[in-house]
XYZ file of C-alpha atoms in Angstrom:
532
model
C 23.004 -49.021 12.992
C 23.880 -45.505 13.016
C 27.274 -44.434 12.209
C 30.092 -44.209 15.438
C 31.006 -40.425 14.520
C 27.552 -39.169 14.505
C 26.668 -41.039 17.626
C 29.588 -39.330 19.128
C 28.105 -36.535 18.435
C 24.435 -37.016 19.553
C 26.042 -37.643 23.118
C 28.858 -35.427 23.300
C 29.571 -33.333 26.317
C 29.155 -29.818 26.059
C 32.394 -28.622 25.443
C 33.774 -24.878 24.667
C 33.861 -25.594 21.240
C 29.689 -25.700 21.139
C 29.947 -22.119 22.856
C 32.093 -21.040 19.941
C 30.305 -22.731 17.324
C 26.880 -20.434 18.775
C 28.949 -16.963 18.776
C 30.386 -17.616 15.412
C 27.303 -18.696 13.859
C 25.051 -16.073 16.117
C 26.780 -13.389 14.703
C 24.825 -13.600 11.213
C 22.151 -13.421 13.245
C 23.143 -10.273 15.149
C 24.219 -8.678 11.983
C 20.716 -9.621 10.377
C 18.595 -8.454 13.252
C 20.970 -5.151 13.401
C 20.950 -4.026 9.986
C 16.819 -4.757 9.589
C 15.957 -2.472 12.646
C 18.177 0.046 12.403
C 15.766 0.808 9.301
C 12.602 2.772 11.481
C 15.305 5.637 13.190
C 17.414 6.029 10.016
C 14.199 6.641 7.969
C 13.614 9.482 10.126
C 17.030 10.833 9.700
C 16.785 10.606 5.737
C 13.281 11.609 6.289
C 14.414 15.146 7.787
C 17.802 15.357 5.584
C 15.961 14.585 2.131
C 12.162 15.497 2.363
C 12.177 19.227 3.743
C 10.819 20.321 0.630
C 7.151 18.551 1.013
C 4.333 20.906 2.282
C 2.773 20.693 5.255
C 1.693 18.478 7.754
C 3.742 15.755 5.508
C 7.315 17.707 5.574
C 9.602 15.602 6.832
C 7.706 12.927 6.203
C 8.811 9.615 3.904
C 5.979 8.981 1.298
C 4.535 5.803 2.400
C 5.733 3.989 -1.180
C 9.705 5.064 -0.049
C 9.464 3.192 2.852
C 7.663 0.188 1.606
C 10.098 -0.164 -1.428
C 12.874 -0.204 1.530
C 11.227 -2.780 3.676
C 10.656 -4.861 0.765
C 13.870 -5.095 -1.104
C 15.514 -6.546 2.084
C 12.461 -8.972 2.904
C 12.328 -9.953 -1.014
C 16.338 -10.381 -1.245
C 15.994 -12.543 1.995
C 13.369 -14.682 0.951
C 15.518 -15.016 -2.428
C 18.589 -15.898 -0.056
C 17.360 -18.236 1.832
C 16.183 -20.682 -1.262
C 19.535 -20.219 -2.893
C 22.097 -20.170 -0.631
C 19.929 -23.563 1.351
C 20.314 -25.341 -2.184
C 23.948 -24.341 -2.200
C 24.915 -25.837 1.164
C 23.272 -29.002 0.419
C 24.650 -29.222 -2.839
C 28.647 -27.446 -2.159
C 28.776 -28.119 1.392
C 27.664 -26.032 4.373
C 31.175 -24.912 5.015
C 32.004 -23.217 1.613
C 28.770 -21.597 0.961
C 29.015 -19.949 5.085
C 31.644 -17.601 4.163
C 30.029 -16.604 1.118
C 27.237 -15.415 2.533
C 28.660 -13.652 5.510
C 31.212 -12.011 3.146
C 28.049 -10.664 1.295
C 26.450 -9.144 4.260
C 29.775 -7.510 5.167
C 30.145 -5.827 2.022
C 26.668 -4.734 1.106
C 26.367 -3.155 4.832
C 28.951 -0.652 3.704
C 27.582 -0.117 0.219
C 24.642 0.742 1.763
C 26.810 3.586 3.794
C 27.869 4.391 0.473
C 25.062 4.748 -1.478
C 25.895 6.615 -4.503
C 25.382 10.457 -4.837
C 23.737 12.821 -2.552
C 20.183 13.694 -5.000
C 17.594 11.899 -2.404
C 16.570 9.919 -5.652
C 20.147 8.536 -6.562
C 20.558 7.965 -2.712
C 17.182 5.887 -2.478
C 17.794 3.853 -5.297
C 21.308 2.575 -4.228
C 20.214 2.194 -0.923
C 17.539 0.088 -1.998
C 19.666 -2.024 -4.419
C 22.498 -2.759 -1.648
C 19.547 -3.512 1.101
C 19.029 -6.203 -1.951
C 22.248 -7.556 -1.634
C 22.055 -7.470 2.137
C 19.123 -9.323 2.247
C 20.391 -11.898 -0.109
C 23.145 -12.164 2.498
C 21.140 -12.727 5.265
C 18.906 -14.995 3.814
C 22.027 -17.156 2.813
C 22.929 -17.516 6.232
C 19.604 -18.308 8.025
C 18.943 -21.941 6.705
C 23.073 -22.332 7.450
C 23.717 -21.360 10.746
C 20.789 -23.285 11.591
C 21.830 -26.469 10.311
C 25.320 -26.195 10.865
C 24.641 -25.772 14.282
C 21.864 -28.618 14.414
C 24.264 -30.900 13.184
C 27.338 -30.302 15.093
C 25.143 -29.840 18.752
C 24.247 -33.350 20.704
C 21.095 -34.754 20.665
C 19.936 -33.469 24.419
C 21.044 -30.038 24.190
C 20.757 -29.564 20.700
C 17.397 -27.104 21.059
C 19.365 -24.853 23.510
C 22.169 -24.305 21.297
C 20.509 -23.777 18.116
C 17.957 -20.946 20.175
C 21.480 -19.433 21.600
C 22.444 -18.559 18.399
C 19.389 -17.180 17.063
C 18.969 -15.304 20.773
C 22.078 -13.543 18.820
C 18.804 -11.705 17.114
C 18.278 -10.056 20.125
C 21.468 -8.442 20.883
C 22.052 -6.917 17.419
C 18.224 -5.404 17.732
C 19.888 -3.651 20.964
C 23.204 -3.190 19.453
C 21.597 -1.337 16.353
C 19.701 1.005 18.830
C 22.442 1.367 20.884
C 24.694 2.489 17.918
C 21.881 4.867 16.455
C 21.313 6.560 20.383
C 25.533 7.178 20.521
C 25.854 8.445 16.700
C 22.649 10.320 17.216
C 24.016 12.261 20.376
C 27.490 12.815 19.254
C 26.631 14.598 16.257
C 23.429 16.513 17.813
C 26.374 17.684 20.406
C 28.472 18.624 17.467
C 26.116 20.510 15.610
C 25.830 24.381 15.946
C 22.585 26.444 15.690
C 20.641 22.805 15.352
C 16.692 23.791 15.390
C 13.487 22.051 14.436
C 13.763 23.718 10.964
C 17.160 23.452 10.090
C 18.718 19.671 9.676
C 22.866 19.885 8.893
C 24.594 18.090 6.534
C 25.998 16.412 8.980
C 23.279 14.355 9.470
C 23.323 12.817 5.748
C 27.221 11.348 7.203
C 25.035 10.006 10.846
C 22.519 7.365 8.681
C 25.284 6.081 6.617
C 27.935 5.486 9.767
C 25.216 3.758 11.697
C 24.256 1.309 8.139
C 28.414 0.784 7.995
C 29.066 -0.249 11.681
C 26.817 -2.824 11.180
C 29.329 -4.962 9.127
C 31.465 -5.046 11.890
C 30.465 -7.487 14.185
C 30.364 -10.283 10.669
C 33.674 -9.402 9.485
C 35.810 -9.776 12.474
C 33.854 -13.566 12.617
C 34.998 -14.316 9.782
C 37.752 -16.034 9.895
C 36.647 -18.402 12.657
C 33.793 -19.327 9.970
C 36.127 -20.117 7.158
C 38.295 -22.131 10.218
C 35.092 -24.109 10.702
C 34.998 -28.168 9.714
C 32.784 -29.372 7.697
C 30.068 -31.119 9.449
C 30.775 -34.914 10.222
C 26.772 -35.295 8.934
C 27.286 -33.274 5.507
C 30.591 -35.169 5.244
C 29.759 -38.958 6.330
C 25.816 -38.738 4.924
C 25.825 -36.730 1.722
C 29.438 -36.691 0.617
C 29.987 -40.412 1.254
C 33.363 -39.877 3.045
C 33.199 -41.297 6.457
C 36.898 -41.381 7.445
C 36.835 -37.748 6.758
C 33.836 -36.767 9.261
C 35.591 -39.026 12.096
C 38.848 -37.024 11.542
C 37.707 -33.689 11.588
C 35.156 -34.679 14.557
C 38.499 -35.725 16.136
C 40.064 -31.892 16.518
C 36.472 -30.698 17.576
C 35.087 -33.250 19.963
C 37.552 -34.965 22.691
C 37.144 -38.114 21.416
C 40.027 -40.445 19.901
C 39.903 -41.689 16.370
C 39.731 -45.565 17.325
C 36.218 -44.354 18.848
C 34.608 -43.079 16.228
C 36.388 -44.786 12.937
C 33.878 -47.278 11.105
C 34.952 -51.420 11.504
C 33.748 -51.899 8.369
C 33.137 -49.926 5.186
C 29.990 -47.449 4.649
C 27.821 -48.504 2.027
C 28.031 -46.200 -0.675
C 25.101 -46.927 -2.759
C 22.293 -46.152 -0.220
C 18.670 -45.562 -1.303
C 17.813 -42.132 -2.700
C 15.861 -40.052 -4.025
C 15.582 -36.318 -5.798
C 14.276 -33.155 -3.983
C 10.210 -32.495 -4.436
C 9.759 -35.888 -5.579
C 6.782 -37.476 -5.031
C 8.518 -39.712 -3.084
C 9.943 -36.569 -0.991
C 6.493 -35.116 -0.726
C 4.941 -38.396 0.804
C 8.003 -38.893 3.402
C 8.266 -35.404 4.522
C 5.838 -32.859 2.468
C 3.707 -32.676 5.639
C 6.602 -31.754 7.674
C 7.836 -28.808 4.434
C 3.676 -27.530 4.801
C 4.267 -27.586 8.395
C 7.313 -25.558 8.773
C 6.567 -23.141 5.835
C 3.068 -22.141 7.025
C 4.115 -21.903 10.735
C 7.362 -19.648 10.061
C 4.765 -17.637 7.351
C 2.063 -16.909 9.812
C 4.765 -15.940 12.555
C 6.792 -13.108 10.550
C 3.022 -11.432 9.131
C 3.049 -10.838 12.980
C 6.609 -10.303 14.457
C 8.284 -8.261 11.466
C 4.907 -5.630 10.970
C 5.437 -5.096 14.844
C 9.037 -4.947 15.323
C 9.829 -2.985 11.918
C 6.908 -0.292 12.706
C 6.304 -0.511 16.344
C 7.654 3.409 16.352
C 4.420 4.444 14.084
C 1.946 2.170 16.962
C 3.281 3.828 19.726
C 3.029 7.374 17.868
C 1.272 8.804 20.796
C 3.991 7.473 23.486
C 7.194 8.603 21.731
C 5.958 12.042 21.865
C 7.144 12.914 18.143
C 6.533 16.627 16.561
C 8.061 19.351 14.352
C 9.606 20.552 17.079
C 12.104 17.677 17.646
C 15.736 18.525 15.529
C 16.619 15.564 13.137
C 18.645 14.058 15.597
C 16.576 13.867 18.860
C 14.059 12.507 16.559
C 15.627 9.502 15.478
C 17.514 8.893 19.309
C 13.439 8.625 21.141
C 13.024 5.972 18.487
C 15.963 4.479 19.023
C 15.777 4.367 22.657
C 12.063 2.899 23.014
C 13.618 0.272 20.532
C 16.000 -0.391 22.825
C 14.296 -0.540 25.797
C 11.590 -3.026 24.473
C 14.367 -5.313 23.338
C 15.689 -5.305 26.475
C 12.508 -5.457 29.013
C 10.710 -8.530 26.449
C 12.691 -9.516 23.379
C 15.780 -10.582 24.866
C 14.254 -12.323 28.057
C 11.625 -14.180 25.519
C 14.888 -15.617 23.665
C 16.485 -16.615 26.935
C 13.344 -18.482 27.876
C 13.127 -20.267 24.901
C 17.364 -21.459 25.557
C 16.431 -23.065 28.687
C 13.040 -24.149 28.448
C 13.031 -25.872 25.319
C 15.098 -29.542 25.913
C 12.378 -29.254 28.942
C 9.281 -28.522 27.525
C 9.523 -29.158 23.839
C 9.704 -26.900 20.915
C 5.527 -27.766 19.859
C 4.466 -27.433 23.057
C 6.953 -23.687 23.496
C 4.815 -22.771 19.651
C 1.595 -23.845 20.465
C 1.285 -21.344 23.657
C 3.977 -18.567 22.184
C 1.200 -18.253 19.851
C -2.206 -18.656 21.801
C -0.759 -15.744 24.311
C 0.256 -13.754 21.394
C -3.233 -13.846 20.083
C -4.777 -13.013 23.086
C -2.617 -10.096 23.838
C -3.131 -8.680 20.186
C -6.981 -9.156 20.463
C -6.851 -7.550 23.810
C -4.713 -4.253 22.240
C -6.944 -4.094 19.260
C -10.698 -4.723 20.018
C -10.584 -1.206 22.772
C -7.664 0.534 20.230
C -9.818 3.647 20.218
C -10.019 3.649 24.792
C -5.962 2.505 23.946
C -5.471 5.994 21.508
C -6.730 7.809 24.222
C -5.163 6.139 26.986
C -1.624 5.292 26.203
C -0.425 4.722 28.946
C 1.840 1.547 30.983
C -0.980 -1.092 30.453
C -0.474 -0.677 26.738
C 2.856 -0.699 27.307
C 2.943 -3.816 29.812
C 0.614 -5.889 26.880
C 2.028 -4.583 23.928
C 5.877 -5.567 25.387
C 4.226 -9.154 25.992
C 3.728 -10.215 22.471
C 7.374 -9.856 21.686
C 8.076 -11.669 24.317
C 5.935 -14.514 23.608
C 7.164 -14.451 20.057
C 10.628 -15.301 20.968
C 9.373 -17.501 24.007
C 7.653 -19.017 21.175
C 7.242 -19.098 17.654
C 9.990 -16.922 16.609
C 12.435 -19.195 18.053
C 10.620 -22.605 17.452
C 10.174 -21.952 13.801
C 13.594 -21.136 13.161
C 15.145 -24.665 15.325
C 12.258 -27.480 14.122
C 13.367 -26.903 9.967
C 16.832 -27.856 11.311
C 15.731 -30.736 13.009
C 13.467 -32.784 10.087
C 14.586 -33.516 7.403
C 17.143 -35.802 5.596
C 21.158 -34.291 5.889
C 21.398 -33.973 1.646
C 17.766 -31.802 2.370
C 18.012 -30.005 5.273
C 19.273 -26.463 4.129
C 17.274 -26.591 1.230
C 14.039 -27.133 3.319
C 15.260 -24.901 5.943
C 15.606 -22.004 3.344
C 12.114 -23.044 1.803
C 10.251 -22.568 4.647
C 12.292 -19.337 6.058
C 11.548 -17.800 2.673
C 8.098 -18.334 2.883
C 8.461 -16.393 6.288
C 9.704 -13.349 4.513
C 6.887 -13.047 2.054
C 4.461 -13.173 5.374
C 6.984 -10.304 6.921
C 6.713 -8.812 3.563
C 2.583 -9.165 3.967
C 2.661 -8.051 7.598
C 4.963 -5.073 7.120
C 3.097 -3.609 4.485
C -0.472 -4.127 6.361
C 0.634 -2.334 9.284
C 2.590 0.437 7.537
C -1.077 1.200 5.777
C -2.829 0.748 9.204
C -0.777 3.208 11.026
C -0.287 5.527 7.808
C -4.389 6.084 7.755
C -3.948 9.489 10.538
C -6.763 11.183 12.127
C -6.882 14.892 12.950
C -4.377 14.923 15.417
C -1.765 13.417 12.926
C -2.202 9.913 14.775
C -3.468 6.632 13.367
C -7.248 6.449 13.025
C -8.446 3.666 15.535
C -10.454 2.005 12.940
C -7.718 0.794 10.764
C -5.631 -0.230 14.057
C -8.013 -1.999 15.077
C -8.790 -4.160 12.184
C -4.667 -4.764 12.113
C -4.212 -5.630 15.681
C -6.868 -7.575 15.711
C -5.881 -9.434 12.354
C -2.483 -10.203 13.775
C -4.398 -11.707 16.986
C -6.401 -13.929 13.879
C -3.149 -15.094 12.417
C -1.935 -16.146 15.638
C -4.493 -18.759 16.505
C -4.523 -19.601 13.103
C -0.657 -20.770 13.748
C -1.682 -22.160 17.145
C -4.174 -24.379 14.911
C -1.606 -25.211 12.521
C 1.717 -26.497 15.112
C -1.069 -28.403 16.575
C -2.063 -30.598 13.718
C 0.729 -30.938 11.705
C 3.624 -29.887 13.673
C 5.488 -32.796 15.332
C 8.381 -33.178 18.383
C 11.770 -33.167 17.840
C 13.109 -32.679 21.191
C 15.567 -35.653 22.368
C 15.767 -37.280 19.515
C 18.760 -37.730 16.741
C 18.136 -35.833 13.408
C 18.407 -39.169 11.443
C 15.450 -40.456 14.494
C 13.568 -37.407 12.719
C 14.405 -37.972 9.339
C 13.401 -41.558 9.515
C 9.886 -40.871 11.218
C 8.557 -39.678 7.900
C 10.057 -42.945 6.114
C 8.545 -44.889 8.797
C 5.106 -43.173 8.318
C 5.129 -44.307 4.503
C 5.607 -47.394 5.225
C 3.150 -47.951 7.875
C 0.587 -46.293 5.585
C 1.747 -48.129 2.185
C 1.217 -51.646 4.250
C -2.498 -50.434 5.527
C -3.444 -49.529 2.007
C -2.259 -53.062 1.094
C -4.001 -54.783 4.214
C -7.299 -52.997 3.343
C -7.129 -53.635 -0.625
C -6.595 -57.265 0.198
C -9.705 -57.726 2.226
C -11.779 -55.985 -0.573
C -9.961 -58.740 -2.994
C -9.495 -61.583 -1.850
C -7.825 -63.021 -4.405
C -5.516 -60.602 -4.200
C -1.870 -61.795 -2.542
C 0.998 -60.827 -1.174
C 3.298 -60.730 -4.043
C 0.651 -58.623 -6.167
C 0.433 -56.645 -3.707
C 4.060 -55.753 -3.614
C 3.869 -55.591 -7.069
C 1.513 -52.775 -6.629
């Protein structure tokens, strides 16, 4: 019999305070999404501010290592974030470890504004080490907005509100080129005698303010974090305090306390058992392998097209010597922007009210067949495409972000929350987000050495986009393949129905293996079996 509070929960009303609990927890999220693609436009400013010394056709130009060792100390201090900061809230309490993490972000956004010095080696080396520390932030607060918000929502809207907050992704994408397009112009107004060949100092002061008003948006949330309960299923399931989940369920929910408060004591020695046991492996391993490989095949493809999407539309943006440093970085900006508006933020919106409809395996499944066939159709003509860029490329390259966020990119991010066990569910959540980030690491790097290889006219050679695009269309139907055998549905069911499938599963399969090793051996009976 499940416990009163957490039924209360499952079928709760939506009230204001769910629309509260998305903002507050979305705005990680936007942070996160802001301060990662801000990256491609600032990387031109620093580009023109700290490399005018390299011959050409490369002046200007970022060695290709540079921006690598940027992508990947954010990716590799996420991945590190996720796994340590998901332990943490299972282990201190989701609450406790939330401001921690958001407090981290806020802080390393403006050391990266800060970064020591103004020798471009100095400057690259602290921004690379407080990217680190922003990443470690961000990581942290992946696995627990996702489960704080899994566990406060109710059971029939509970998709929809976890994909609102991540939709949160979507606005700080916009916000970051929105921010970048305003800095960029106010200083390019500002600047006297500003020419192709001469870039300001001014523009060393642009990078850093856009990097600093990213922390913004996190710290003025912060306090409504630290105001947060505790959730009544970290509370009542791990923590073993049941009174205290049905009174701080009473301020949130509009419920009175004689509705939710336990008749009769909790048992407080319930069955256990440690994390990556065998006996965790056999309940809910397949669900772990599921959730890992899906969310690892889905960043190789969204982060290597989001974080270099500027370098695969080379010939569109238009971009030469002749641009001045800051007209350079706004047309990146600005196509930035105008993607996430046109597919990114309409895929998210999709997903938030089709997906207590539909399902979220049935949502993955064709968010990544599409995406597959769009990135097959891009790559397999790329050289007619390098030739030709023109609004069909466009029109089909726009549609794999949306799929991605009518699709994977939101699905893998809700089904970790949904799974597993209350005492687990950070921890696997971070798991299988971290192994996301070594795929984004993977994918980022693959693309930034496809569109790096340039032919004649200083664009990529066809050849190596081809064999990318047409990868990322391979990894696609590989993840189609995967949600399709070993994904299952969550949608309108309680997180303990979820946790409990896996349990069930054991046991159906432990009393098969005893029903078939009893009619090899017959003398075999029912209390040896047991004993088995």
């Amino acid at each position: 019999m499940p416990l009163k509070v957490l039924s209360a929960l499952d079928s709760a009303r939506t009230q204001y305070y769910h629309f509260k609990a998305i903002i507050v927890a979305g705005m990680g999220l936007f942070t996160d999404a802001y301060d990662f693609f801000c990256i491609p436009p600032i990387m031109k400013l620093i580009g023109r501010m700290y490399y005018e010394d390299r011959p050409e056709p490369n002046k200007y130009e970022i060695p290709t290592g540079v921006v690598a060792l940027m992508v990947s100390t954010t990716l590799l201090g996420t991945a590190i974030g996720q796994v340590v900061f998901g332990r943490l809230g299972d282990r201190k309490g989701r609450r406790s470890v939330y401001g921690v993490a958001l407090m981290l972000m806020v802080l390393s956004s403006t050391g990266c504004g800060f970064s020591i010095c103004r020798t471009r080696n100095c400057v690259l080396l602290s921004l690379g080490f407080f990217r680190f520390l922003l990443g470690l932030g961000i990581g942290g607060d992946y696995p627990l907005s996702a489960t704080i918000m899994s566990e406060f929502a109710n059971r029939k809207t509970r998709g929809s509100f976890i994909a609102g907050v991540f939709s949160m992704q979507g606005f700080g994408i916009l916000a970051s080129s929105a921010v970048t397009m305003v800095v960029c112009k106010i200083f390019w107004i500002a600047s006297r005698n500003l020419n192709q060949d001469h870039t300001p100092e001014d523009a060393d002061i642009s990078w850093r303010l856009i990097l600093m008003l990213g922390a913004i948006p996190a710290a003025l949330t912060y306090y409504w974090r630290m105001m947060m309960p505790e959730t009544a299923r970290y509370t009542a399931l791990v923590e073993n305090n049941v009174l205290q989940a049905a009174k701080d369920m009473e301020k949130v929910l509009d419920v009175s306390m004689s509705q939710i408060a336990e008749d009769e004591p909790w048992p407080q020695d319930r069955p256990t058992y440690p994390l990556l046991s065998r006996k965790f492996f056999r309940r809910h391993g397949r669900d772990l392998f599921s959730c890992s490989l899906n969310w690892f095949l889905l960043d190789i493809v969204f982060y290597s097209s989001n974080l270099f999407q500027s370098q695969i539309y080379s010939q569109f943006l238009k971009l030469n010597d002749k641009d001045n440093v800051y007209k350079a970085a706004f047309k990146i900006a600005r196509f930035q922007a105008i993607v996430a508006v046109c597919s990114t933020i309409p895929g998210y919106y999709f997903t938030v009210y089709f997906i207590d409809r539909v399902g979220r395996r049935k949502i993955q499944i064709m968010g990544f067949l599409f995406m597959g066939i769009v990135y097959f159709a891009l790559g397999i003509p790329y050289h007619y495409w390098g030739q030709h860029t023109n609004g069909g490329f466009l029109f089909l390259y726009a549609l794999t972000f949306f799929f991605a966020n009518f699709g994977p990119n939101t699905t893998t991010f809700i089904v970790p929350a949904e799974l597993f066990p209350a005492r687990f569910r950070s921890t696997c959540h971070g798991i299988s987000g971290a192994m996301g980030k070594i795929g984004a690491l993977i994918g980022s790097l693959g693309v930034l050495w496809a569109s790096n290889k340039k032919d004649y006219d200083n664009d990529p050679k066809p050849r190596s986009m081809t064999i990318a695009l047409v990868a990322l269309g391979a990894v696609c139907l590989l993840g189609m393949v995967v949600t399709y055998v070993f994904t299952p549905e969550t949608m309108g069911r309680s997180l303990e129905e979820n946790e409990n499938e896996g349990e069930d599963e054991e046991e159906d399969n432990e009393k098969r293996f005893f029903r078939c090793f009893a009619g090899a051996n017959g003398r075999l009976n029912s209390s040896e079996a047991i004993a088995l």
